[in-house]
Coordinates of C-alpha atoms and ligand atoms in Angstrom, one line a residue:
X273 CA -0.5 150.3 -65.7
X274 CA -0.1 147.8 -63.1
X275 CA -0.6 148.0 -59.4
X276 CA 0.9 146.7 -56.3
X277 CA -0.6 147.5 -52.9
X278 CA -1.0 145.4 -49.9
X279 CA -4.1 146.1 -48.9
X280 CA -7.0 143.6 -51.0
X281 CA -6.3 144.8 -54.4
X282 CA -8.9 147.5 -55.7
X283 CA -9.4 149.0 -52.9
X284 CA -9.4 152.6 -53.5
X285 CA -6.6 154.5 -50.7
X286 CA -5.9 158.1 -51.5
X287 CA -2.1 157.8 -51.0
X288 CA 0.0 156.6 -54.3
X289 CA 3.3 156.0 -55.4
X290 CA 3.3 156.8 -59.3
X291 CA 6.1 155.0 -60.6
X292 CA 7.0 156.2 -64.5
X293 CA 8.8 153.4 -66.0
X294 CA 9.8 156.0 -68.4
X295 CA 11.2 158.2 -66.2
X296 CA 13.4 154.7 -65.0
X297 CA 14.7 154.3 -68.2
X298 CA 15.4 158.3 -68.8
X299 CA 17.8 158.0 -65.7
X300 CA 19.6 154.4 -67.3
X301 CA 19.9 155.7 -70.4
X302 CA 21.5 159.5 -68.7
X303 CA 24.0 157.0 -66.3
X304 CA 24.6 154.8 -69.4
X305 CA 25.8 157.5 -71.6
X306 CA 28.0 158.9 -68.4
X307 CA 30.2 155.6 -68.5
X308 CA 29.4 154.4 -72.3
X309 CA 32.5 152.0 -71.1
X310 CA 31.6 149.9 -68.8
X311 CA 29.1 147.5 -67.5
X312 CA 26.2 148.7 -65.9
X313 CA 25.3 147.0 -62.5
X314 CA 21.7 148.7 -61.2
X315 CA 21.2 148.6 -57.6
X316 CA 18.1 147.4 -56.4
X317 CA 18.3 146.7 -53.1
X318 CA 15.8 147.3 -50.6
X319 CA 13.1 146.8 -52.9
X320 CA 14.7 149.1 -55.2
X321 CA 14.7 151.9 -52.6
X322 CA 11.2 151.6 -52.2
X323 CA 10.3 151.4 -55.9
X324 CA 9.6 147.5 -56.1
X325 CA 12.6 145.2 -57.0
X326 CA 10.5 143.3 -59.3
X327 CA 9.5 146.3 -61.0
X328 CA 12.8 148.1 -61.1
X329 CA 14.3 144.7 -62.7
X330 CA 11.8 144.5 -65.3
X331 CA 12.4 148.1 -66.3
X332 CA 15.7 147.8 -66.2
X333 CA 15.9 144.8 -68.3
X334 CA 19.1 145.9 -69.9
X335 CA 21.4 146.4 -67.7
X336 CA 24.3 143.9 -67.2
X337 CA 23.5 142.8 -63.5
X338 CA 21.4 143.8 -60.7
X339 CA 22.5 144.8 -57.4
X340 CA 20.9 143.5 -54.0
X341 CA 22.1 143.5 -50.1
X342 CA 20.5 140.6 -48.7
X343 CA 19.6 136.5 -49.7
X344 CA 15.9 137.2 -49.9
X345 CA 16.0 140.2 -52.3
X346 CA 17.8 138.0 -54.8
X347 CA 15.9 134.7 -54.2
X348 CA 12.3 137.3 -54.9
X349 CA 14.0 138.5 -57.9
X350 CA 14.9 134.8 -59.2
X351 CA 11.0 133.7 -57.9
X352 CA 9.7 136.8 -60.5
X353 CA 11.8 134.9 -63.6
X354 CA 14.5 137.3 -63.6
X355 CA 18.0 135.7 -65.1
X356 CA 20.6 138.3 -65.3
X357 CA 23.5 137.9 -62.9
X358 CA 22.6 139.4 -59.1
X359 CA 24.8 140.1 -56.7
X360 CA 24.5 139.7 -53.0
X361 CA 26.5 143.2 -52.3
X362 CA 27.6 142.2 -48.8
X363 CA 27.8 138.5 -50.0
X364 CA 26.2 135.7 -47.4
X365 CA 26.3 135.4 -43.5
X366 CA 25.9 131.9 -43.0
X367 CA 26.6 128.5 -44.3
X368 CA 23.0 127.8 -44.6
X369 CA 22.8 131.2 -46.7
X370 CA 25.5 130.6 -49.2
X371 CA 24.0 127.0 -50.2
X372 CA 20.7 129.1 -51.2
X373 CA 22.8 131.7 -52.6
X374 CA 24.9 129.1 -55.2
X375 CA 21.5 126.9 -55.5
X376 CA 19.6 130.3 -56.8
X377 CA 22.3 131.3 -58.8
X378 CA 23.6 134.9 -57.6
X379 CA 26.8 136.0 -57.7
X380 CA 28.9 136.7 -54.3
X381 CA 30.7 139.2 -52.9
X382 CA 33.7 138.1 -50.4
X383 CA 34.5 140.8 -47.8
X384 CA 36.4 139.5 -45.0
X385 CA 37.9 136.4 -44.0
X386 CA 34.8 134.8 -42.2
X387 CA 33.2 134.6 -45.6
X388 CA 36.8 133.7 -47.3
X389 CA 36.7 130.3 -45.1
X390 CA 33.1 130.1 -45.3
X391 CA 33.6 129.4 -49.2
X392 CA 36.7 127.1 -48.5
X393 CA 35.1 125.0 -45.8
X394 CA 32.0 124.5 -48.5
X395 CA 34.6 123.7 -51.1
X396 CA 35.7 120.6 -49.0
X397 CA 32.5 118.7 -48.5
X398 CA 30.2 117.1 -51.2
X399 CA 28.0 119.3 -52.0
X400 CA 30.3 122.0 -53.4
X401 CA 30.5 119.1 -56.6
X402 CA 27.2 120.2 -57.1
X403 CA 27.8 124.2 -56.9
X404 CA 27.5 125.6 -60.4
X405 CA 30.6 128.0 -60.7
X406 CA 29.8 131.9 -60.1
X407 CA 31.2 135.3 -60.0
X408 CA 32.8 136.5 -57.1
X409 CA 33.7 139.9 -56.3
X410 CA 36.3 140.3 -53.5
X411 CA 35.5 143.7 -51.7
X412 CA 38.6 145.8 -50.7
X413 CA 38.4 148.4 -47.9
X414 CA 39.8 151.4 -49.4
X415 CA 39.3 153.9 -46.7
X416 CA 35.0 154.0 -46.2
X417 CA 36.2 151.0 -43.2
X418 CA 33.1 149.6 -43.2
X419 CA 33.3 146.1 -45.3
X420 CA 36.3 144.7 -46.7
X421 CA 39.6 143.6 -46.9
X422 CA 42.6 145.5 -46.3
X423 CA 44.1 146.3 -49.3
X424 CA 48.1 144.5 -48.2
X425 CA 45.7 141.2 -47.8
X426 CA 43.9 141.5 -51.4
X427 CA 46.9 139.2 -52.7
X428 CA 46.7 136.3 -50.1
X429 CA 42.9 136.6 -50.4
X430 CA 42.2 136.5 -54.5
X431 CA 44.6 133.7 -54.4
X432 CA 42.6 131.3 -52.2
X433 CA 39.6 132.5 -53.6
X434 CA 40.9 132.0 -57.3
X435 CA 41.6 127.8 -56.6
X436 CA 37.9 127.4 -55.4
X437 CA 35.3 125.2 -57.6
X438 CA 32.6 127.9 -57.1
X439 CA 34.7 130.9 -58.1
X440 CA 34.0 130.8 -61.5
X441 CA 35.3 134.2 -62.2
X442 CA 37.0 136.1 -59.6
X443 CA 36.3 141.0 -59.7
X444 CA 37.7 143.6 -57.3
X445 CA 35.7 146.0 -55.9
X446 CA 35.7 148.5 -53.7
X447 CA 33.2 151.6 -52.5
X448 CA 33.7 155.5 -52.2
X449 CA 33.3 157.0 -48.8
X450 CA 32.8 161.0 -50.3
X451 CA 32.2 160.6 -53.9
X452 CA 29.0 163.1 -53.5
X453 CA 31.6 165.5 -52.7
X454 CA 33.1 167.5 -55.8
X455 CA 36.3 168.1 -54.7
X456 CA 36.7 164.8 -53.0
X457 CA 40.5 164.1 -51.8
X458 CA 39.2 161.0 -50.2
X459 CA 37.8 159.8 -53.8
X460 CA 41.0 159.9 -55.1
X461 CA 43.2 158.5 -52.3
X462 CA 40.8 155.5 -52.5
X463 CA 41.1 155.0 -56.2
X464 CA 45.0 155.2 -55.1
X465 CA 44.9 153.1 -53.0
X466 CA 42.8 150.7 -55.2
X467 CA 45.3 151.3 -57.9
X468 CA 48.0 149.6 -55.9
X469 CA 46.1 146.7 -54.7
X470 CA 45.2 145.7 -58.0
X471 CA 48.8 145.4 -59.2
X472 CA 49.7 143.4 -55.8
X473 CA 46.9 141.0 -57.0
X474 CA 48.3 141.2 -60.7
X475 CA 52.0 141.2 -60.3
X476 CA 53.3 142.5 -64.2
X477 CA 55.5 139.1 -64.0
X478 CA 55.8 138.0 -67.7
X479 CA 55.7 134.0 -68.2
X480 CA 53.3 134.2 -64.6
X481 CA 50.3 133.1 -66.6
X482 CA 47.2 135.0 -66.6
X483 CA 46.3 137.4 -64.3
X484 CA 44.2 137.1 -61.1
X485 CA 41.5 139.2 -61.7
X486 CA 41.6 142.2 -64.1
X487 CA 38.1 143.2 -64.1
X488 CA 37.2 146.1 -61.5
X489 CA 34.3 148.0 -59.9
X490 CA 34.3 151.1 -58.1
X491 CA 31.8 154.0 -59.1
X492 CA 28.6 154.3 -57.6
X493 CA 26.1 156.8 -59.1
X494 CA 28.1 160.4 -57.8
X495 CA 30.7 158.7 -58.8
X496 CA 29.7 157.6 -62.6
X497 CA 28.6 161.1 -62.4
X498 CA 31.5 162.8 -61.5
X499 CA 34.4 161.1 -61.3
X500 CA 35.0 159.7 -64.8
X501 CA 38.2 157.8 -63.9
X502 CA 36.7 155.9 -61.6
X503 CA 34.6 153.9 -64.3
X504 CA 36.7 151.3 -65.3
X505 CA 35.3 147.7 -65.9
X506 CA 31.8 147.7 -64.1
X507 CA 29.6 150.7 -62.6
X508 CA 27.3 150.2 -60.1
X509 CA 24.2 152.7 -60.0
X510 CA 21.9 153.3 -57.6
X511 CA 20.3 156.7 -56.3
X512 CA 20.1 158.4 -59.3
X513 CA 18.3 155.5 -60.7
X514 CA 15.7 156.7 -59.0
X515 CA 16.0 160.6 -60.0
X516 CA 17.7 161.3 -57.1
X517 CA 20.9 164.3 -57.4
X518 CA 23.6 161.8 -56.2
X519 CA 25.9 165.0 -55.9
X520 CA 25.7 167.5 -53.2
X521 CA 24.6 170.7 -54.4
X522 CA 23.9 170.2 -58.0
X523 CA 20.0 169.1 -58.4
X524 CA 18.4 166.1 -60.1
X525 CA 17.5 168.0 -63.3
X526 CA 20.5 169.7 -64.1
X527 CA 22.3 166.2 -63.7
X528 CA 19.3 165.2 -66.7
X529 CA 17.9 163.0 -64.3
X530 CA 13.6 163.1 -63.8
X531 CA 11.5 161.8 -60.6
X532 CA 10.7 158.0 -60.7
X533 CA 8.6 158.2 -58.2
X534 CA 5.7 160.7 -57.4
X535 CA 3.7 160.8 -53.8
X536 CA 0.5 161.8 -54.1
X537 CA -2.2 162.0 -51.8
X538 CA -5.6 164.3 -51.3
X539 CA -7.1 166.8 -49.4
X540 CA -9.6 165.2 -46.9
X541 CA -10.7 168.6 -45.1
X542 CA -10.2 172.2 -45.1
X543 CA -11.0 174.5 -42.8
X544 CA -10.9 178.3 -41.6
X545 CA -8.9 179.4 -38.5
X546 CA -9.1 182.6 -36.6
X547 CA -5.6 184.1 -35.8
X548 CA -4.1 182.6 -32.6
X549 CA -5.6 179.1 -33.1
X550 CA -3.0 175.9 -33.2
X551 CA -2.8 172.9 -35.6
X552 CA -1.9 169.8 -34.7
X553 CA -0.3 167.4 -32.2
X554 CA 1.7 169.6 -29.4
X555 CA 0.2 172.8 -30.8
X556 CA 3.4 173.6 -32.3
X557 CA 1.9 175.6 -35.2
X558 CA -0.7 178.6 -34.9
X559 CA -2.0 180.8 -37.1
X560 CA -1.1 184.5 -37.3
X561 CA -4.0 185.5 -39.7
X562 CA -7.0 184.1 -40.6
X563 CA -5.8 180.9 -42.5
X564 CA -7.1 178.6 -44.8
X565 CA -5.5 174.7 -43.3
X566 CA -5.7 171.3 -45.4
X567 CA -5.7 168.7 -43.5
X568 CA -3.9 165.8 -46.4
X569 CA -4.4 162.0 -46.1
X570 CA -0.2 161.0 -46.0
X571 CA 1.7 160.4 -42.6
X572 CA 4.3 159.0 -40.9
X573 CA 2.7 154.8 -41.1
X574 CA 2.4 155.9 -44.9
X575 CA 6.7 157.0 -44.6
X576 CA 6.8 160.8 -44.3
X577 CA 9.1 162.2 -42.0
X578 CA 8.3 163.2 -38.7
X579 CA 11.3 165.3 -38.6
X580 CA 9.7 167.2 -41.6
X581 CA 9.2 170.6 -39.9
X582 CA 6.5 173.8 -40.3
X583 CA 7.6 175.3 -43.5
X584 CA 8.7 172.0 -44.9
X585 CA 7.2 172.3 -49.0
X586 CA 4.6 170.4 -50.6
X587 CA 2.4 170.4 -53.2
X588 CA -1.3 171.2 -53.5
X589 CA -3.4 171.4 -57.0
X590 CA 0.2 172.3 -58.5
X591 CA 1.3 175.0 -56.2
X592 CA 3.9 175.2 -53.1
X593 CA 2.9 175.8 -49.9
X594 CA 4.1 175.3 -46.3
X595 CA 3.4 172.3 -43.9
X596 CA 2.0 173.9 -41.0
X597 CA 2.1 171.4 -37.2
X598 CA 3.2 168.1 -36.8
X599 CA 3.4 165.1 -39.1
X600 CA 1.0 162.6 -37.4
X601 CA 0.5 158.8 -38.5
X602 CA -2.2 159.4 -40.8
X603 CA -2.2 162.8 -42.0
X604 CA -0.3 166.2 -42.0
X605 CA -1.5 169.7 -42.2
X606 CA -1.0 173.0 -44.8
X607 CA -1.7 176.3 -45.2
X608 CA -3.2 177.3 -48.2
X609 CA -4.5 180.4 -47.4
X610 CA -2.9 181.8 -50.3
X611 CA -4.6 179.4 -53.1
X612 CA -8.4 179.9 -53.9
X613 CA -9.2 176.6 -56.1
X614 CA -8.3 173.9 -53.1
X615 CA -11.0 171.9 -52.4
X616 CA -11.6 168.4 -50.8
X617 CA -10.2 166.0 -53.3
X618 CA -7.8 168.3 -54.7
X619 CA -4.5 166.4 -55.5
X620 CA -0.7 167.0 -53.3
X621 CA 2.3 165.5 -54.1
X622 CA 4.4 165.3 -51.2
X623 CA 7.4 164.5 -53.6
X624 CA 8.0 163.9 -57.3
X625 CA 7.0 165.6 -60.2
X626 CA 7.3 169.5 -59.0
X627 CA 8.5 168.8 -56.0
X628 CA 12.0 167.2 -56.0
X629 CA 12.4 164.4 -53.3
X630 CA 15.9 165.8 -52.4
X631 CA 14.6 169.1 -51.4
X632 CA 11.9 167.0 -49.1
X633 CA 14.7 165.3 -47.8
X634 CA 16.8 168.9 -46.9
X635 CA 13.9 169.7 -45.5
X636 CA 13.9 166.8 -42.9
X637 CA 17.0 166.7 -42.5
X638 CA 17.8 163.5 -44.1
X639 CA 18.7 162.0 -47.5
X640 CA 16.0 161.2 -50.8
X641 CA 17.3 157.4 -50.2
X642 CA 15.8 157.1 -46.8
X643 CA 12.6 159.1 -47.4
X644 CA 12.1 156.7 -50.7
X645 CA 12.9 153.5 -48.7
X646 CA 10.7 154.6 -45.7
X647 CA 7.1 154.4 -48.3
X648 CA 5.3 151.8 -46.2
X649 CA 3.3 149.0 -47.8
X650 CA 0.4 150.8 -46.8
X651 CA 0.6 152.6 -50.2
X652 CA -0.4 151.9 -53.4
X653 CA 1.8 151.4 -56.1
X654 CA 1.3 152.4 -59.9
X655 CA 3.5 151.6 -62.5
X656 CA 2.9 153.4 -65.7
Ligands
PLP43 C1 24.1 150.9 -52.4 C2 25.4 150.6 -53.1 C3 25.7 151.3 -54.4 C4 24.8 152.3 -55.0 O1 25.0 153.6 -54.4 P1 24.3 154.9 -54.9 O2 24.9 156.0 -54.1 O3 22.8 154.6 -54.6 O4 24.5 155.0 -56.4 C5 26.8 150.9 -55.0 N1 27.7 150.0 -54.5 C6 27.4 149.4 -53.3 C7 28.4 148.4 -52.8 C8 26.3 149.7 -52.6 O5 26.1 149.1 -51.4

């Protein structure tokens, strides 16, 4: 087991992140076997969505490339030894970051025109001699109209990208707006409109020499999951990495996939309350029999939610019971009135094993990526 925590190491805290690197690999292997295809691009960005990128890329030492969304995720990856390809998902903002992009060796994606020029302008001064060549994805907007380029410019673009020094070798990509949808039209007007774009950039001309670019990426992890035509040359995975359902209403485990990561935390006081009394900040919670209240070391400076409501589920010595008041910075509150073996020290997972992170998430209104990104470096991080 190793440990990562940023308060002086061995310091005991009672909040943990379990992280079960086998549980990591369970979820590869599931999304693997979905597109047996294709390559297999695992997103870690945002320190893996809270799971550690160096971690995460260690554990995920086989897949094809990693996935990242800004400089200084990749250049931490390349400091911790790793060498497979990384790509800078949104590519680089700046001159200054594209030298430290090509100089640590990750791969670029090229989404709009500012970054189109950006690359031709370094191409004309000295130091581009120097630029060892990398992949380049160029990023087509397909309907999420967020990043990339219109699909009737994909030709003019992957041509000037194709004569540069530092395009070494020259993808497609684009991203689904609704693929955690089941019955997504939208999924497959984009793959249409893909589909078209693609043969602009790859006229079928016989005698024209070799094509553009042939190799393609589209599927993120509802779409590897559901969408098999989507899978093509590359898939990039991330959520259900993590053991997250990447498809709404369908759960983790009956997509195979298992909890990466497990909150826990402990009971730091119990204590008896007489019908009518409150808990908590605002006195939004209060008792309407004689209840038995846990007061657990996890708040929102540790990343719960404050939007987690009363009601909201969690785990103590095994069993579900309801939060009861508000989440406050340090600790919330629950009513286990209805379990007779709680005690100080008795172990709650706020989500993981038992306690699926998505149903957390329902319950605050929110998403498992952002409660999973939101763990605070306040807690300590296990990796066994
Ligand atoms: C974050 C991201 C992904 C991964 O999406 P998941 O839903 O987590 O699988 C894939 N592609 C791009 C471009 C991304 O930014």
């Amino acid at each position: 087991m190793t440990t990562r925590t940023s308060a002086p190491s061995r310091i005991p805290t009672p909040i943990v992140a379990r992280v079960s690197l086998a549980a990591w690999r369970h979820n590869f292997a599931t999304l693997k076997a979905a597109a047996p295809q294709s390559k297999f691009l695992a997103v870690i960005k945002a320190d893996a969505y809270g799971h550690g990128a160096v971690q995460a890329a260690r554990a995920l030492k086989e897949a094809d490339a990693f996935g990242v969304a800004r400089l200084g995720e990749g250049v931490e990856l390349r400091a911790a030894g790793v060498r497979q390809p990384i790509v800078l998902m949104e590519g680089t903002f700046s001159h200054e970051e594209l030298a430290l992009a090509l100089h640590h060796e990750l791969d670029l994606v090229v989404h709009d025109e500012t970054q189109l020029s950006m690359l031709e302008e370094r191409a004309r001064t000295a130091a581009a001699g120097t630029d060892p060549p990398r992949v380049v994805w160029l990023k087509l907007d397909t309907g999420m109209s967020r990043l990339g380029f219109a699909p009737d410019r994909a030709r003019n673009a992957a041509e000037r990208l194709r004569v540069l020094p530092m395009v070494g070798e020259l993808r497609v990509m684009t991203h689904f707006a609704c693929a955690d949808e089941p019955d997504s039209s939208m999924t497959r007007e984009q793959l249409a409109r893909f589909e078209l774009a693609i043969k602009e950039i790859n006229p079928p001309v016989i005698g024209r020499g070799t094509a553009v670019s042939s190799v393609v990426g589209l599927a993120n992890s509802a779409a590897i999951l559901q969408f098999p035509s989507t899978h093509r040359d590359w898939v990039r995975a991330g959520i259900a990495l993590y053991g997250s359902s990447p498809i709404l209403g369908r759960s983790a485990a009956s997509l195979g996939l298992k909890p990466v990561m497990t909150l826990c935390s402990r009971v730091i006081a119990l204590r008896e309350l007489q019908p009518g009394r409150s808990v908590g900040y605002g006195a939004s919670w209060r008792a309407t029999r004689r209840s038995r209240i846990a007061t657990v070391a996890a708040g929102y400076a540790d990343g719960l939610s404050r939007h987690l409501p009363s009601g909201a589920p969690v785990l103590v010595a095994g069993r579900r019971v309801p939060l009861v008041g508000r989440v406050s910075m340090d600790m919330i509150t629950v009513d286990v009135t209805d379990l007779d073996d709680v005690r100080v020290g008795s172990e709650v997972v706020l989500w993981g094993d038992g306690l699926p992170v998505d149903e957390v998430a329902a319950a605050a209104g929110t998403i498992a990526y952002e409660l999973l990104c939101a763990v605070t470096r306040r807690v300590a991080f296990e990796y066994f």
